[in-house]
Amino acid sequence: MFESIKRYSTFIDRTNPLTKIVAAICLFIAVVLIHDPNHLFHLSLWMLLLFLVMSGIELKYQALLIAVTVLTGLVSSAYMILYGEGDTTLFEFGLVHITEESIVRGLHITMRGLTLSFFGSLIIFTTRLTDVFYSMMQQAKVKPKYAYSFMASIRMLPVIVNEFITLRRARKVRRSLISRKHIGGLRGFTSTVVILLSQSIRRAHRLAVAMESKGFDDGARTYYRQTRFSGYDVCFIALIAVGLIASYYSGQWITPFGTSDAR
Amino acid sequence: MKKRKALTLTDVLVTVVVSLVFAVIYSVWGAFYTALKPLGIHLNELVYGMWFIAPVVVYLIIRKPGVALIAEFAAASAETIVLLQFDVMLIIYGLIQGLACELVFAIVRYKSTALMVAVSAGTAAALSTLPLDWYYGYLAHLETWNLILMAGFRILSGAVVAGWLAHILYRALLETGVLKLLGQYKEIEKEA
């Protein structure tokens, strides 16, 4: 999917998608349990480094992605920075009450987001989407019914998006002919969604009939692409584990934050 | 309508494709949601309910065990594909919200399509992720008025958007007649 913007591939491209998903869930749990902002700061740097080195996509896309991620990360914790509890007041205006504690806590929440986003970006640029479903069927024993439904449906995504665009254009042309309440607001929203939904249900039904008539079932089958666990998976897990542990120790050394507990 | 409780291929496909439509909507909605964030007074929570409308709509049109969970999981994971952002949090949240809806639907034994069922499912989904947010976002350390505002907005949004709006969408879909494909003749006659 991203071949056009990739410069090189790394061993992470050959890591089993299932390993990545399990690692992602573990990382999420770890991130929620880390309360030391210094530890998290180094962990997010580690993830940034991994993303820069291992994703292998072109620099300008990396830069763009990082900028968007940092911006949304900061916006997401605005509530904590502006209205968090704390004793050392830095700025107060009306309801806004910025304290040292709330800034640290807000940045901590931002870094949680960043750690997960950088890791997520690394995954998305190194994983072939179909392989996710193949490994789900082969290693996690998910029923083909579900996995192939996902795979077939995802192919419909461009159709849905196109339909949405066509619909908008059609409305634009007929703008002066139809009542305004059918364009904007709730009526406009529901009519758009209902059209998209009903067309999609028809398509899904047709697809199901076609698949069933060709004898699709949950029985034994062979796969076009084989996925398996290998030494790459061990390396990948090691990479994450080293990051988690090393960032803890480097967090004791270099401390950009004065406190060791964001709470 | 034949009583078949196990999910058929048609059920799964319809569930996933409908969720995909919502995934596209979620992605558009995401920009809107983020734009409401910077003020910090949780205006974004007012539109939060959109994120678990998929399981409610899918339940209303299929009404079988498991569809709500699959729907929300599919919608959340497809959203990460549309946005080109693999976000674990999104998927975990999706699973929890799907489970919360599933629980409400299990209580009514997957039969009722009443508005109240949709509204309570939306509310349950809104409540379900608050504990996780509590830890993730350090909500305990937020000023109390702000916290109440956030929880209130979110529950309201869950009930109105995921419940009421989902029900409107369902009734509109019934009128189009497309649900005949899924064997829902009875309801149409009743409506007419």
Coordinates of C-alpha atoms in Angstrom, one line a residue:
Chain A
M1 CA 0.0 0.0 0.0
F2 CA 2.8 2.4 0.8
E3 CA 5.4 1.1 -1.6
S4 CA 5.5 4.4 -3.5
I5 CA 6.7 6.4 -0.5
K6 CA 8.9 3.8 1.1
R7 CA 12.6 4.1 0.8
Y8 CA 13.7 0.9 2.4
S9 CA 12.2 -2.0 4.3
T10 CA 13.3 -3.3 7.7
F11 CA 12.8 -6.5 9.6
I12 CA 9.7 -5.0 11.1
D13 CA 8.1 -5.4 7.7
R14 CA 8.5 -9.1 8.2
T15 CA 7.3 -9.3 11.8
N16 CA 4.1 -11.1 12.3
P17 CA 1.1 -8.6 12.5
L18 CA -0.3 -10.5 15.4
T19 CA 2.9 -9.8 17.4
K20 CA 2.6 -6.1 16.6
I21 CA -1.0 -6.0 17.8
V22 CA -0.1 -7.8 21.1
A23 CA 2.9 -5.5 21.6
A24 CA 0.6 -2.5 21.0
I25 CA -1.8 -3.6 23.6
C26 CA 1.0 -4.3 26.1
L27 CA 2.5 -0.9 25.3
F28 CA -0.9 0.8 25.9
I29 CA -1.1 -0.9 29.4
A30 CA 2.4 0.1 30.2
V31 CA 1.8 3.7 29.2
V32 CA -1.2 3.9 31.4
L33 CA 0.8 2.6 34.3
I34 CA 3.7 4.9 33.9
H35 CA 3.4 8.0 36.1
D36 CA 6.9 9.3 35.9
P37 CA 7.0 12.0 33.2
N38 CA 10.7 11.6 32.8
H39 CA 10.4 7.9 32.1
L40 CA 7.6 8.6 29.6
F41 CA 9.6 11.4 28.0
H42 CA 12.4 9.1 27.1
L43 CA 10.0 6.4 26.0
S44 CA 8.3 8.7 23.6
L45 CA 11.7 9.7 22.3
W46 CA 12.5 6.0 21.8
M47 CA 9.3 5.5 19.9
L48 CA 10.1 8.6 17.7
L49 CA 13.5 7.2 17.0
L50 CA 12.1 3.8 16.1
F51 CA 9.5 5.4 13.8
L52 CA 12.2 7.6 12.1
V53 CA 14.6 4.7 11.6
M54 CA 12.5 1.6 11.1
S55 CA 9.4 2.8 9.2
G56 CA 11.5 3.5 6.1
I57 CA 9.2 6.1 4.5
E58 CA 10.3 9.3 2.9
L59 CA 11.4 12.1 5.2
K60 CA 8.8 14.7 4.2
Y61 CA 6.0 12.3 5.1
Q62 CA 7.7 11.5 8.4
A63 CA 8.0 15.2 9.2
L64 CA 4.4 15.9 8.2
L65 CA 3.2 13.0 10.4
I66 CA 5.2 14.1 13.4
A67 CA 3.9 17.6 13.1
V68 CA 0.3 16.5 13.0
T69 CA 0.8 14.0 15.8
V70 CA 2.4 16.6 18.1
L71 CA -0.2 19.2 17.4
T72 CA -3.2 16.9 18.1
G73 CA -1.4 15.6 21.2
L74 CA -1.1 19.1 22.6
V75 CA -4.7 19.9 21.8
S76 CA -5.9 16.8 23.4
S77 CA -4.5 17.7 26.8
A78 CA -5.6 21.4 26.7
Y79 CA -8.3 20.6 29.2
M80 CA -5.8 19.4 31.7
I81 CA -3.4 22.3 31.3
L82 CA -6.1 24.9 31.5
Y83 CA -8.3 23.5 34.2
G84 CA -6.2 21.0 36.1
E85 CA -5.8 21.1 39.9
G86 CA -2.6 22.3 41.4
D87 CA -1.0 24.6 44.0
T88 CA 1.6 26.6 42.2
T89 CA -0.4 29.0 40.1
L90 CA 1.3 30.4 37.0
F91 CA -1.6 32.1 35.3
E92 CA -5.2 32.7 36.2
F93 CA -7.9 34.3 34.1
G94 CA -11.6 33.7 34.8
L95 CA -12.1 30.0 34.8
V96 CA -8.7 29.3 33.4
H97 CA -6.3 28.2 36.1
I98 CA -2.9 27.1 34.9
T99 CA -0.6 25.6 37.5
E100 CA 2.8 24.0 37.3
E101 CA 1.3 20.7 38.3
S102 CA -1.4 20.9 35.6
I103 CA 1.2 21.7 33.0
V104 CA 3.3 18.6 33.9
R105 CA 0.2 16.5 34.0
G106 CA -1.0 17.8 30.7
L107 CA 2.3 17.2 29.0
H108 CA 2.3 13.8 30.5
I109 CA -1.0 13.0 28.8
T110 CA 0.4 14.5 25.6
M111 CA 3.4 12.2 25.8
R112 CA 1.2 9.2 26.4
G113 CA -0.6 10.0 23.2
L114 CA 2.7 10.6 21.3
T115 CA 4.2 7.3 22.5
L116 CA 1.3 5.4 21.2
S117 CA 0.9 7.4 18.0
F118 CA 4.6 7.0 17.0
F119 CA 4.4 3.3 17.6
G120 CA 1.1 3.2 15.7
S121 CA 2.6 5.0 12.7
L122 CA 5.6 2.6 12.7
I123 CA 3.2 -0.3 12.6
I124 CA 0.9 1.1 9.9
F125 CA 3.8 1.8 7.5
T126 CA 5.4 -1.6 8.0
T127 CA 2.4 -3.8 7.8
R128 CA 0.5 -5.1 4.8
L129 CA -3.2 -4.9 5.6
T130 CA -4.1 -8.3 4.2
D131 CA -1.4 -9.9 6.2
V132 CA -3.1 -8.8 9.4
F133 CA -6.1 -10.9 8.4
Y134 CA -4.1 -13.8 7.1
S135 CA -2.2 -14.0 10.4
M136 CA -5.4 -13.7 12.3
M137 CA -6.7 -16.8 10.5
Q138 CA -3.5 -18.8 10.6
Q139 CA -2.1 -18.0 14.0
A140 CA -5.0 -16.7 16.0
K141 CA -7.5 -19.1 14.5
V142 CA -10.1 -16.5 13.7
K143 CA -12.9 -18.0 11.6
P144 CA -12.4 -17.3 7.8
K145 CA -16.0 -16.0 7.8
Y146 CA -15.0 -13.0 9.9
A147 CA -11.5 -12.4 8.4
Y148 CA -12.7 -12.6 4.8
S149 CA -15.7 -10.4 5.5
F150 CA -13.2 -7.8 6.7
M151 CA -10.9 -8.2 3.8
A152 CA -13.7 -8.0 1.2
S153 CA -15.4 -5.1 2.9
I154 CA -12.2 -3.0 3.1
R155 CA -12.1 -3.2 -0.7
M156 CA -15.4 -1.4 -0.7
L157 CA -14.0 1.6 1.2
P158 CA -13.1 3.5 -2.0
V159 CA -16.6 2.8 -3.4
I160 CA -18.2 4.3 -0.3
V161 CA -16.0 7.3 -0.4
N162 CA -16.8 7.8 -4.1
E163 CA -20.5 7.5 -3.5
F164 CA -20.2 10.2 -0.8
I165 CA -18.5 12.5 -3.2
T166 CA -21.0 11.9 -6.0
L167 CA -23.8 12.6 -3.6
R168 CA -22.3 15.9 -2.5
R169 CA -21.9 16.9 -6.1
A170 CA -25.4 15.9 -7.0
R171 CA -26.7 18.1 -4.2
K172 CA -24.6 21.0 -5.2
V173 CA -26.0 20.9 -8.7
R174 CA -29.6 20.7 -7.5
R175 CA -29.0 23.2 -4.7
S176 CA -31.5 25.8 -5.9
L177 CA -34.2 23.1 -6.5
I178 CA -34.4 21.4 -3.1
S179 CA -35.5 22.8 0.2
R180 CA -32.6 24.0 2.3
K181 CA -33.6 21.8 5.3
H182 CA -32.7 18.7 3.2
I183 CA -29.1 19.9 2.7
G184 CA -27.9 21.0 6.1
G185 CA -28.5 20.0 9.6
L186 CA -30.0 16.8 10.9
R187 CA -32.1 16.1 7.8
G188 CA -29.1 16.6 5.5
F189 CA -27.0 14.3 7.7
T190 CA -29.6 11.5 8.0
S191 CA -30.4 11.5 4.3
T192 CA -26.7 11.3 3.4
V193 CA -26.0 8.5 5.8
V194 CA -29.2 6.6 4.9
I195 CA -28.3 6.6 1.2
L196 CA -24.7 5.4 2.0
L197 CA -26.0 2.8 4.4
S198 CA -28.7 1.4 2.2
Q199 CA -26.4 1.1 -0.8
S200 CA -23.8 -0.6 1.3
I201 CA -26.3 -3.1 2.7
R202 CA -27.3 -4.0 -0.8
R203 CA -23.7 -4.4 -1.9
A204 CA -22.9 -6.5 1.2
H205 CA -25.9 -8.7 0.5
R206 CA -24.9 -9.2 -3.1
L207 CA -21.4 -10.0 -2.0
A208 CA -22.6 -12.6 0.5
V209 CA -24.8 -14.3 -2.0
A210 CA -21.9 -14.4 -4.5
M211 CA -19.5 -15.8 -1.9
E212 CA -22.0 -18.4 -0.7
S213 CA -22.9 -19.6 -4.2
K214 CA -19.2 -20.1 -4.8
G215 CA -19.1 -22.4 -1.8
F216 CA -17.4 -20.2 0.8
D217 CA -17.5 -21.7 4.2
D218 CA -15.5 -22.0 7.4
G219 CA -14.0 -25.4 6.5
A220 CA -10.4 -26.3 6.1
R221 CA -8.6 -24.2 3.5
T222 CA -5.3 -23.2 2.2
Y223 CA -4.0 -19.6 2.1
Y224 CA -2.4 -17.7 -0.7
R225 CA -0.1 -16.0 1.7
Q226 CA 1.5 -17.8 4.6
T227 CA 2.3 -15.9 7.8
R228 CA 4.3 -17.4 10.6
F229 CA 6.2 -16.5 13.8
S230 CA 9.9 -16.1 13.4
G231 CA 13.1 -14.7 14.9
Y232 CA 11.9 -11.2 13.7
D233 CA 9.1 -11.3 16.3
V234 CA 11.6 -11.9 19.1
C235 CA 13.7 -9.0 17.9
F236 CA 10.6 -6.8 17.7
I237 CA 9.5 -7.6 21.2
A238 CA 13.1 -7.1 22.4
L239 CA 13.1 -3.7 20.8
I240 CA 10.0 -2.6 22.7
A241 CA 11.1 -4.1 25.9
V242 CA 14.6 -2.5 25.7
G243 CA 12.9 0.8 25.1
L244 CA 10.6 0.4 28.1
I245 CA 13.5 -0.5 30.5
A246 CA 16.2 1.8 29.1
S247 CA 13.9 4.8 29.2
Y248 CA 13.2 4.1 32.9
Y249 CA 17.0 4.3 33.7
S250 CA 17.7 7.2 31.4
G251 CA 14.7 9.0 32.9
Q252 CA 16.6 8.9 36.2
W253 CA 19.6 10.6 34.6
I254 CA 18.3 13.2 32.4
T255 CA 15.3 14.8 33.9
P256 CA 13.5 17.5 31.9
F257 CA 10.7 17.5 34.4
G258 CA 11.3 18.4 38.1
T259 CA 8.9 15.8 39.5
S260 CA 8.9 12.0 39.2
D261 CA 5.1 11.7 39.6
A262 CA 2.7 13.5 37.3
R263 CA -0.3 12.8 39.6
Chain B
M1 CA -38.6 -14.5 9.8
K2 CA -36.8 -17.7 10.6
K3 CA -35.3 -17.9 14.1
R4 CA -31.6 -18.2 13.3
K5 CA -29.4 -17.0 16.1
A6 CA -26.0 -17.9 14.7
L7 CA -24.4 -15.3 12.5
T8 CA -24.5 -16.1 8.8
L9 CA -22.1 -14.8 6.3
T10 CA -24.6 -12.2 5.2
D11 CA -24.9 -10.9 8.8
V12 CA -21.2 -10.6 9.2
L13 CA -20.7 -8.9 5.8
V14 CA -23.6 -6.4 6.4
T15 CA -22.2 -5.7 9.9
V16 CA -18.7 -5.0 8.6
V17 CA -19.8 -2.9 5.6
V18 CA -22.2 -0.8 7.6
S19 CA -19.5 -0.3 10.2
L20 CA -17.2 0.8 7.4
V21 CA -19.6 3.5 6.4
F22 CA -19.5 4.7 9.9
A23 CA -15.8 4.5 9.9
V24 CA -15.8 7.0 7.1
I25 CA -18.1 9.2 9.0
Y26 CA -16.0 8.8 12.2
S27 CA -13.0 10.0 10.2
V28 CA -14.8 13.1 9.0
W29 CA -16.2 13.6 12.5
G30 CA -12.7 13.3 14.0
A31 CA -11.6 16.6 12.5
F32 CA -14.8 18.3 13.9
Y33 CA -14.1 16.7 17.3
T34 CA -10.5 17.9 17.4
A35 CA -11.6 21.4 16.4
L36 CA -13.8 21.6 19.4
K37 CA -11.0 20.5 21.8
P38 CA -8.7 23.5 22.3
L39 CA -11.0 25.5 24.6
G40 CA -10.7 22.7 27.1
I41 CA -14.3 23.0 28.3
H42 CA -15.2 19.7 26.7
L43 CA -17.4 20.9 23.9
N44 CA -16.0 18.0 22.0
E45 CA -17.7 15.6 24.4
L46 CA -21.0 16.8 23.0
V47 CA -20.3 15.0 19.8
Y48 CA -18.5 12.0 21.4
G49 CA -21.6 9.8 21.0
M50 CA -21.0 9.5 17.3
W51 CA -18.2 7.1 18.1
F52 CA -20.5 4.4 19.2
I53 CA -23.4 4.9 16.9
A54 CA -22.3 1.9 14.7
P55 CA -23.1 -0.9 17.2
V56 CA -26.5 0.6 17.9
V57 CA -27.5 0.9 14.3
V58 CA -26.2 -2.5 13.4
Y59 CA -28.0 -4.1 16.3
L60 CA -31.2 -2.5 15.3
I61 CA -31.0 -3.9 11.8
I62 CA -29.6 -7.4 12.6
R63 CA -30.4 -8.1 16.2
K64 CA -28.2 -11.1 16.9
P65 CA -25.7 -11.7 19.6
G66 CA -22.2 -10.5 18.8
V67 CA -23.0 -8.0 16.1
A68 CA -22.6 -4.9 18.3
L69 CA -19.2 -6.0 19.3
I70 CA -18.1 -6.9 15.8
A71 CA -19.6 -3.6 14.5
E72 CA -17.7 -1.4 16.9
F73 CA -14.5 -3.3 16.5
A74 CA -14.8 -3.1 12.7
A75 CA -15.6 0.6 12.8
A76 CA -12.8 1.4 15.1
S77 CA -10.2 -0.6 13.2
A78 CA -11.4 0.7 9.8
E79 CA -11.1 4.2 11.2
T80 CA -7.5 3.6 11.9
I81 CA -7.1 2.4 8.3
V82 CA -8.9 5.4 6.8
L83 CA -6.9 7.9 8.9
L84 CA -3.7 5.9 8.3
Q85 CA -3.1 5.9 12.0
F86 CA -2.9 2.7 13.9
D87 CA -4.2 3.7 17.2
V88 CA -4.4 1.0 19.8
M89 CA -6.4 3.1 22.1
L90 CA -9.1 3.5 19.6
I91 CA -9.4 -0.2 19.1
I92 CA -9.4 -0.9 22.8
Y93 CA -12.0 1.8 23.4
G94 CA -14.0 0.4 20.5
L95 CA -14.0 -3.1 22.0
I96 CA -15.1 -1.8 25.4
Q97 CA -17.9 0.3 24.0
G98 CA -19.1 -2.6 21.8
L99 CA -19.2 -4.8 24.9
A100 CA -21.2 -2.2 26.8
C101 CA -23.8 -2.1 24.0
E102 CA -23.8 -5.8 23.7
L103 CA -24.6 -6.1 27.4
V104 CA -27.6 -3.8 27.1
F105 CA -28.9 -5.8 24.1
A106 CA -28.4 -9.1 25.9
I107 CA -30.6 -7.7 28.7
V108 CA -33.5 -7.2 26.2
R109 CA -32.6 -10.6 24.7
Y110 CA -31.9 -9.2 21.2
K111 CA -35.5 -8.6 20.5
S112 CA -36.6 -5.0 21.2
T113 CA -36.0 -2.2 18.7
A114 CA -37.5 0.4 21.1
L115 CA -36.0 3.8 21.3
M116 CA -35.3 3.3 24.9
V117 CA -33.1 0.3 24.2
A118 CA -31.0 2.4 21.8
V119 CA -30.8 5.2 24.2
S120 CA -29.7 3.0 27.1
A121 CA -27.1 1.3 24.9
G122 CA -25.7 4.7 23.9
T123 CA -25.6 5.7 27.5
A124 CA -23.9 2.5 28.6
A125 CA -21.3 2.9 25.9
A126 CA -20.7 6.5 27.1
L127 CA -20.2 5.3 30.6
S128 CA -18.1 2.3 29.7
T129 CA -14.9 4.2 28.9
L130 CA -15.0 6.7 31.7
P131 CA -13.0 4.5 34.0
L132 CA -10.2 4.1 31.4
D133 CA -10.2 7.8 30.8
W134 CA -10.0 8.4 34.5
Y135 CA -6.6 6.7 34.6
Y136 CA -5.4 7.7 31.2
G137 CA -6.3 11.4 31.4
Y138 CA -5.8 11.8 35.2
L139 CA -9.4 13.0 35.5
A140 CA -9.2 12.8 39.3
H141 CA -6.9 15.8 39.2
L142 CA -9.3 18.0 37.2
E143 CA -11.3 20.7 38.8
T144 CA -14.6 19.3 39.8
W145 CA -16.8 21.6 37.7
N146 CA -14.8 20.7 34.6
L147 CA -15.1 17.0 35.4
I148 CA -18.8 17.1 35.9
L149 CA -19.1 19.1 32.6
M150 CA -17.2 16.4 30.8
A151 CA -19.1 13.4 32.1
G152 CA -22.4 15.2 31.7
F153 CA -21.7 16.1 28.1
R154 CA -20.5 12.7 27.3
I155 CA -23.5 10.9 28.7
L156 CA -25.9 13.3 27.1
S157 CA -24.1 12.8 23.8
G158 CA -24.2 9.0 24.2
A159 CA -28.0 9.1 24.7
V160 CA -28.8 11.6 22.0
V161 CA -26.4 10.8 19.2
A162 CA -25.7 7.1 19.7
G163 CA -29.3 6.4 20.9
W164 CA -31.8 8.8 19.4
L165 CA -30.0 9.5 16.1
A166 CA -29.2 5.8 15.6
H167 CA -32.9 5.1 16.0
I168 CA -33.8 7.8 13.4
L169 CA -31.3 6.2 11.0
Y170 CA -32.8 2.8 11.6
R171 CA -36.4 4.0 10.9
A172 CA -35.3 5.7 7.8
L173 CA -33.6 2.6 6.6
L174 CA -36.7 0.6 7.3
E175 CA -38.6 3.0 5.0
T176 CA -36.2 2.5 2.2
G177 CA -37.1 -1.2 2.2
V178 CA -33.5 -2.3 2.0
L179 CA -33.9 -4.3 5.2
K180 CA -36.1 -6.7 3.3
L181 CA -32.9 -8.3 2.2
L182 CA -32.2 -9.2 5.8
G183 CA -35.7 -10.6 6.3
Q184 CA -37.3 -7.8 8.1
Y185 CA -40.8 -7.7 6.5
K186 CA -42.8 -7.7 9.7
E187 CA -41.5 -4.4 11.0
I188 CA -42.2 -2.7 7.7
E189 CA -45.8 -3.8 7.7
K190 CA -46.2 -2.6 11.2
E191 CA -44.7 0.8 10.4
A192 CA -47.0 1.2 7.3

